[in-house]
Amino acid sequence: MNKRYVIGNWKLHGSLSKVATFSQQLRMAPATDVVVAIAPPYPYLGACADLPSGCGLAGQDCSAHNSGAHTGEVSASMLSEWGCQWVIVGHSERRTDLAESDQLIVAKLSAAISAGLTPLLCVGESLTVRESGQEEAAVRAQLQAALSDIPPASLLIAYEPIWAIGTGVTASPEQADAMHAVIRNELTGLMDDGASVPLLYGGSVNPDNAGALFDCPHVDGALVGGASLDGTSFSEIVEAAQASLRQ
Ligand code: 13P
């Protein structure tokens, strides 16, 4: 795939002043084949509209509902109104902290698609599962649960091994590439255009390890947590993605 994706997930971090600092630090090369976006906390979506052009916006989550009596929820169509093109669905932190079920994730995928957003579906195994050698089966099962019934027409996947998130322990390029090959194989069975779904890696990606990950044949980009909070380090990851395309 001759394109790269670098998406920053700010999680529950940031402030209005940090958005302004990030915006000053972010270096965006004009018109490249690297798709760049930030998923800030909802209250900062408006302020992020002033980010340098070429940096898009993503939601960190969306409601399964479009409207109604659902206090605290934000719909996919609201995210779209604020300029989001993508929305993260099924992040492991939500699956764990908020007990999001496969059924709910399917409903959120459907809500995102109905609102014209491209979902970024997260999958990934825990340390216990990897240590028991069941990681491929676990990730295949997550894909089947999310995509068997109504595969979205447009989709990104992020493979985020839970043991690599926020730990400083990145999956090795070999581990990431091997799992991405498994995901590609599973997607081609589940979806007509599964061969062209961009596959992002997430879990302790930083400017030092991004280049080796982007050089993996099955890795099309990164979903970046901690290192996306600093505009300079995020820019360096974007530049590593650009360099991997030039090779
Ligand atoms: P870190 O890059 O902080 O490990 O977070 C990864 C992640 O969960 C992105 O969604």
CSV table of C-alpha atoms and ligand atoms in Angstrom, one decimal:
chain,number,residue,atom,x,y,z
A,1,MET,CA,0.0,0.0,0.0
A,2,ASN,CA,1.6,3.2,-1.1
A,3,LYS,CA,0.2,5.4,1.6
A,4,ARG,CA,0.9,5.8,5.3
A,5,TYR,CA,-1.4,6.8,8.2
A,6,VAL,CA,-0.2,8.5,11.4
A,7,ILE,CA,-3.0,9.1,13.9
A,8,GLY,CA,-2.5,10.5,17.3
A,9,ASN,CA,-4.8,9.4,20.2
A,10,TRP,CA,-4.6,12.0,23.0
A,11,LYS,CA,-6.8,9.9,25.3
A,12,LEU,CA,-7.6,11.9,28.5
A,13,HIS,CA,-4.8,14.4,28.0
A,14,GLY,CA,-4.4,18.0,26.9
A,15,SER,CA,-5.7,21.4,27.6
A,16,LEU,CA,-6.5,24.4,25.4
A,17,SER,CA,-3.0,25.8,25.9
A,18,LYS,CA,-1.5,22.4,24.9
A,19,VAL,CA,-3.6,22.4,21.7
A,20,ALA,CA,-2.0,25.8,20.9
A,21,THR,CA,1.5,24.6,21.7
A,22,PHE,CA,1.0,21.4,19.7
A,23,SER,CA,-0.3,23.4,16.7
A,24,GLN,CA,2.9,25.6,16.8
A,25,GLN,CA,5.2,22.6,17.0
A,26,LEU,CA,3.5,20.5,14.3
A,27,ARG,CA,5.4,20.4,11.0
A,28,MET,CA,3.3,19.3,8.1
A,29,ALA,CA,4.9,18.7,4.7
A,30,PRO,CA,2.5,19.8,1.9
A,31,ALA,CA,0.5,17.1,0.0
A,32,THR,CA,2.2,13.8,0.8
A,33,ASP,CA,0.9,10.3,0.9
A,34,VAL,CA,0.9,10.3,4.6
A,35,VAL,CA,-2.5,10.8,6.2
A,36,VAL,CA,-2.2,12.6,9.5
A,37,ALA,CA,-4.9,13.1,12.1
A,38,ILE,CA,-5.3,13.8,15.8
A,39,ALA,CA,-8.0,12.4,18.1
A,40,PRO,CA,-8.3,14.9,21.0
A,41,PRO,CA,-10.7,14.8,23.9
A,42,TYR,CA,-14.1,16.0,22.6
A,43,PRO,CA,-13.9,19.5,24.2
A,44,TYR,CA,-10.8,20.3,22.2
A,45,LEU,CA,-12.2,19.4,18.7
A,46,GLY,CA,-13.1,23.0,18.1
A,47,ALA,CA,-9.7,24.3,19.0
A,48,CYS,CA,-8.1,21.6,16.9
A,49,ALA,CA,-9.8,23.1,13.8
A,50,ASP,CA,-6.9,25.6,13.8
A,51,LEU,CA,-4.2,22.9,13.4
A,52,PRO,CA,-2.0,23.2,10.3
A,53,SER,CA,-3.8,22.2,7.2
A,54,GLY,CA,-3.2,18.5,6.3
A,55,CYS,CA,-3.8,17.4,9.9
A,56,GLY,CA,-7.2,15.9,10.1
A,57,LEU,CA,-9.4,15.1,13.1
A,58,ALA,CA,-10.7,11.9,14.6
A,59,GLY,CA,-13.0,11.1,17.4
A,60,GLN,CA,-11.8,8.8,20.3
A,61,ASP,CA,-15.1,7.0,20.4
A,62,CYS,CA,-18.7,7.5,19.4
A,63,SER,CA,-22.1,6.5,20.7
A,64,ALA,CA,-24.0,3.7,19.2
A,65,HIS,CA,-27.0,6.1,19.1
A,66,ASN,CA,-27.5,9.0,16.8
A,67,SER,CA,-29.5,11.0,19.4
A,68,GLY,CA,-31.7,10.5,22.4
A,69,ALA,CA,-31.6,10.3,26.2
A,70,HIS,CA,-28.0,9.1,26.5
A,71,THR,CA,-26.3,11.5,28.9
A,72,GLY,CA,-22.6,11.9,28.3
A,73,GLU,CA,-22.6,10.3,24.9
A,74,VAL,CA,-21.4,11.9,21.7
A,75,SER,CA,-22.7,10.8,18.3
A,76,ALA,CA,-20.8,10.1,15.2
A,77,SER,CA,-22.8,12.8,13.3
A,78,MET,CA,-21.7,15.3,16.0
A,79,LEU,CA,-18.1,14.3,15.4
A,80,SER,CA,-18.6,14.7,11.7
A,81,GLU,CA,-20.0,18.2,12.2
A,82,TRP,CA,-16.8,19.1,14.0
A,83,GLY,CA,-14.7,18.0,11.0
A,84,CYS,CA,-13.8,14.5,12.1
A,85,GLN,CA,-13.3,12.0,9.2
A,86,TRP,CA,-12.4,9.0,11.4
A,87,VAL,CA,-13.4,7.6,14.8
A,88,ILE,CA,-11.6,5.1,17.0
A,89,VAL,CA,-13.9,2.2,17.9
A,90,GLY,CA,-13.1,-0.6,20.3
A,91,HIS,CA,-10.0,0.7,21.9
A,92,SER,CA,-8.7,-1.8,24.5
A,93,GLU,CA,-9.0,0.9,27.3
A,94,ARG,CA,-12.7,1.1,26.6
A,95,ARG,CA,-13.1,-2.6,26.2
A,96,THR,CA,-11.5,-3.0,29.6
A,97,ASP,CA,-12.4,0.1,31.6
A,98,LEU,CA,-16.0,0.4,30.3
A,99,ALA,CA,-16.7,-3.2,29.6
A,100,GLU,CA,-17.5,-2.5,25.9
A,101,SER,CA,-18.8,-5.7,24.4
A,102,ASP,CA,-18.4,-7.0,20.8
A,103,GLN,CA,-22.1,-6.3,20.3
A,104,LEU,CA,-21.7,-2.6,21.3
A,105,ILE,CA,-18.6,-2.3,19.1
A,106,VAL,CA,-20.6,-3.6,16.1
A,107,ALA,CA,-23.3,-1.0,16.8
A,108,LYS,CA,-20.7,1.8,17.0
A,109,LEU,CA,-19.2,0.7,13.7
A,110,SER,CA,-22.6,0.9,12.2
A,111,ALA,CA,-23.3,4.3,13.7
A,112,ALA,CA,-19.9,5.6,12.4
A,113,ILE,CA,-20.5,4.4,8.9
A,114,SER,CA,-24.1,5.8,8.9
A,115,ALA,CA,-22.7,9.3,9.8
A,116,GLY,CA,-20.1,9.1,7.0
A,117,LEU,CA,-17.1,8.5,9.3
A,118,THR,CA,-14.4,5.9,8.7
A,119,PRO,CA,-14.0,3.8,11.8
A,120,LEU,CA,-10.6,2.9,13.1
A,121,LEU,CA,-11.2,-0.5,14.8
A,122,CYS,CA,-8.8,-1.5,17.5
A,123,VAL,CA,-7.8,-5.1,18.2
A,124,GLY,CA,-5.1,-6.6,20.3
A,125,GLU,CA,-4.3,-9.3,22.9
A,126,SER,CA,-3.4,-9.1,26.5
A,127,LEU,CA,0.0,-10.2,27.9
A,128,THR,CA,-1.6,-13.3,29.4
A,129,VAL,CA,-3.0,-14.3,26.0
A,130,ARG,CA,0.3,-13.7,24.3
A,131,GLU,CA,2.2,-15.7,26.9
A,132,SER,CA,-0.2,-18.6,26.3
A,133,GLY,CA,0.4,-18.5,22.6
A,134,GLN,CA,-3.2,-17.7,21.8
A,135,GLU,CA,-2.6,-14.1,20.4
A,136,GLU,CA,-3.5,-14.9,16.7
A,137,ALA,CA,-6.7,-16.7,17.7
A,138,ALA,CA,-7.7,-13.9,20.0
A,139,VAL,CA,-7.2,-11.2,17.4
A,140,ARG,CA,-9.0,-13.2,14.7
A,141,ALA,CA,-11.9,-13.6,17.1
A,142,GLN,CA,-12.1,-9.9,17.7
A,143,LEU,CA,-12.1,-9.2,13.9
A,144,GLN,CA,-14.8,-11.9,13.4
A,145,ALA,CA,-17.0,-10.5,16.2
A,146,ALA,CA,-16.8,-7.0,14.8
A,147,LEU,CA,-16.9,-7.6,11.1
A,148,SER,CA,-18.8,-10.8,10.3
A,149,ASP,CA,-22.3,-9.4,10.1
A,150,ILE,CA,-22.0,-6.0,8.4
A,151,PRO,CA,-18.4,-5.2,7.4
A,152,PRO,CA,-18.1,-1.5,6.9
A,153,ALA,CA,-17.5,-0.2,3.4
A,154,SER,CA,-14.6,1.9,4.6
A,155,LEU,CA,-12.4,0.9,7.6
A,156,LEU,CA,-9.0,1.2,9.2
A,157,ILE,CA,-7.6,-1.4,11.7
A,158,ALA,CA,-5.2,-0.7,14.5
A,159,TYR,CA,-3.4,-3.7,16.0
A,160,GLU,CA,-2.6,-2.6,19.6
A,161,PRO,CA,-1.2,-5.3,21.8
A,162,ILE,CA,-2.3,-4.3,25.3
A,163,TRP,CA,1.0,-5.2,26.8
A,164,ALA,CA,2.6,-2.5,24.5
A,165,ILE,CA,0.3,0.3,25.3
A,166,GLY,CA,1.8,3.0,27.5
A,167,THR,CA,4.4,0.6,28.7
A,168,GLY,CA,7.4,1.6,26.6
A,169,VAL,CA,7.6,-2.0,25.4
A,170,THR,CA,6.9,-1.8,21.7
A,171,ALA,CA,6.1,-5.0,19.7
A,172,SER,CA,9.2,-5.8,17.7
A,173,PRO,CA,8.8,-5.0,14.0
A,174,GLU,CA,8.7,-8.8,13.4
A,175,GLN,CA,5.9,-9.3,16.0
A,176,ALA,CA,3.9,-6.4,14.5
A,177,ASP,CA,4.4,-7.5,10.9
A,178,ALA,CA,3.5,-11.1,11.7
A,179,MET,CA,0.3,-10.1,13.4
A,180,HIS,CA,-0.6,-7.7,10.6
A,181,ALA,CA,-0.2,-10.6,8.1
A,182,VAL,CA,-2.6,-12.6,10.2
A,183,ILE,CA,-5.1,-9.7,10.3
A,184,ARG,CA,-4.8,-9.2,6.5
A,185,ASN,CA,-5.5,-12.9,6.0
A,186,GLU,CA,-8.5,-12.8,8.2
A,187,LEU,CA,-9.8,-9.6,6.6
A,188,THR,CA,-9.7,-11.0,3.1
A,189,GLY,CA,-12.0,-13.8,4.3
A,190,LEU,CA,-14.4,-11.4,6.1
A,191,MET,CA,-14.6,-8.5,3.6
A,192,ASP,CA,-14.6,-8.1,-0.2
A,193,ASP,CA,-11.9,-5.4,-0.1
A,194,GLY,CA,-10.1,-6.8,3.0
A,195,ALA,CA,-6.8,-6.7,1.0
A,196,SER,CA,-6.9,-2.9,0.9
A,197,VAL,CA,-7.8,-2.0,4.5
A,198,PRO,CA,-5.0,0.0,6.0
A,199,LEU,CA,-3.4,-1.7,9.0
A,200,LEU,CA,-1.9,0.6,11.7
A,201,TYR,CA,0.2,-0.6,14.6
A,202,GLY,CA,-0.2,1.0,18.1
A,203,GLY,CA,1.7,0.6,21.3
A,204,SER,CA,4.6,2.7,22.5
A,205,VAL,CA,5.4,4.1,19.0
A,206,ASN,CA,7.9,6.9,19.2
A,207,PRO,CA,10.3,8.7,16.9
A,208,ASP,CA,13.0,6.2,17.6
A,209,ASN,CA,11.1,3.0,16.7
A,210,ALA,CA,8.6,4.4,14.1
A,211,GLY,CA,10.9,4.0,11.1
A,212,ALA,CA,11.5,0.3,11.6
A,213,LEU,CA,7.8,-0.3,12.1
A,214,PHE,CA,6.9,1.6,8.9
A,215,ASP,CA,9.4,-0.4,7.0
A,216,CYS,CA,7.5,-3.6,7.7
A,217,PRO,CA,5.6,-4.8,4.6
A,218,HIS,CA,2.3,-5.3,6.4
A,219,VAL,CA,2.4,-2.1,8.5
A,220,ASP,CA,0.6,0.9,6.9
A,221,GLY,CA,0.9,3.3,9.7
A,222,ALA,CA,0.7,4.0,13.4
A,223,LEU,CA,-1.9,4.9,16.1
A,224,VAL,CA,0.2,6.9,18.5
A,225,GLY,CA,-0.6,7.6,22.1
A,226,GLY,CA,1.9,9.3,24.4
A,227,ALA,CA,4.2,10.5,21.7
A,228,SER,CA,1.4,12.3,19.9
A,229,LEU,CA,1.0,14.7,22.8
A,230,ASP,CA,4.2,16.6,21.8
A,231,GLY,CA,4.0,18.2,18.4
A,232,THR,CA,7.7,17.8,17.8
A,233,SER,CA,7.8,14.0,18.4
A,234,PHE,CA,4.6,13.5,16.5
A,235,SER,CA,6.1,15.4,13.6
A,236,GLU,CA,9.1,13.2,13.7
A,237,ILE,CA,6.9,10.1,13.5
A,238,VAL,CA,5.1,11.7,10.5
A,239,GLU,CA,8.5,12.3,8.9
A,240,ALA,CA,9.5,8.7,9.5
A,241,ALA,CA,6.3,7.7,7.6
A,242,GLN,CA,7.2,10.0,4.8
A,243,ALA,CA,10.8,8.6,4.6
A,244,SER,CA,9.4,5.0,4.5
A,245,LEU,CA,7.4,5.9,1.4
A,246,ARG,CA,10.4,7.3,-0.4
A,247,GLN,CA,12.4,4.1,-0.2
B,1,13P,P1,0.9,4.6,23.6
B,1,13P,O1,1.6,5.1,22.3
B,1,13P,O2,1.0,5.7,24.6
B,1,13P,O3,1.5,3.3,24.0
B,1,13P,O4,-0.6,4.4,23.3
B,1,13P,C1,-1.0,3.6,22.2
B,1,13P,C2,-2.5,3.7,22.1
B,1,13P,O5,-3.2,3.1,22.9
B,1,13P,C3,-3.0,4.5,21.0
B,1,13P,O6,-4.4,4.3,20.8
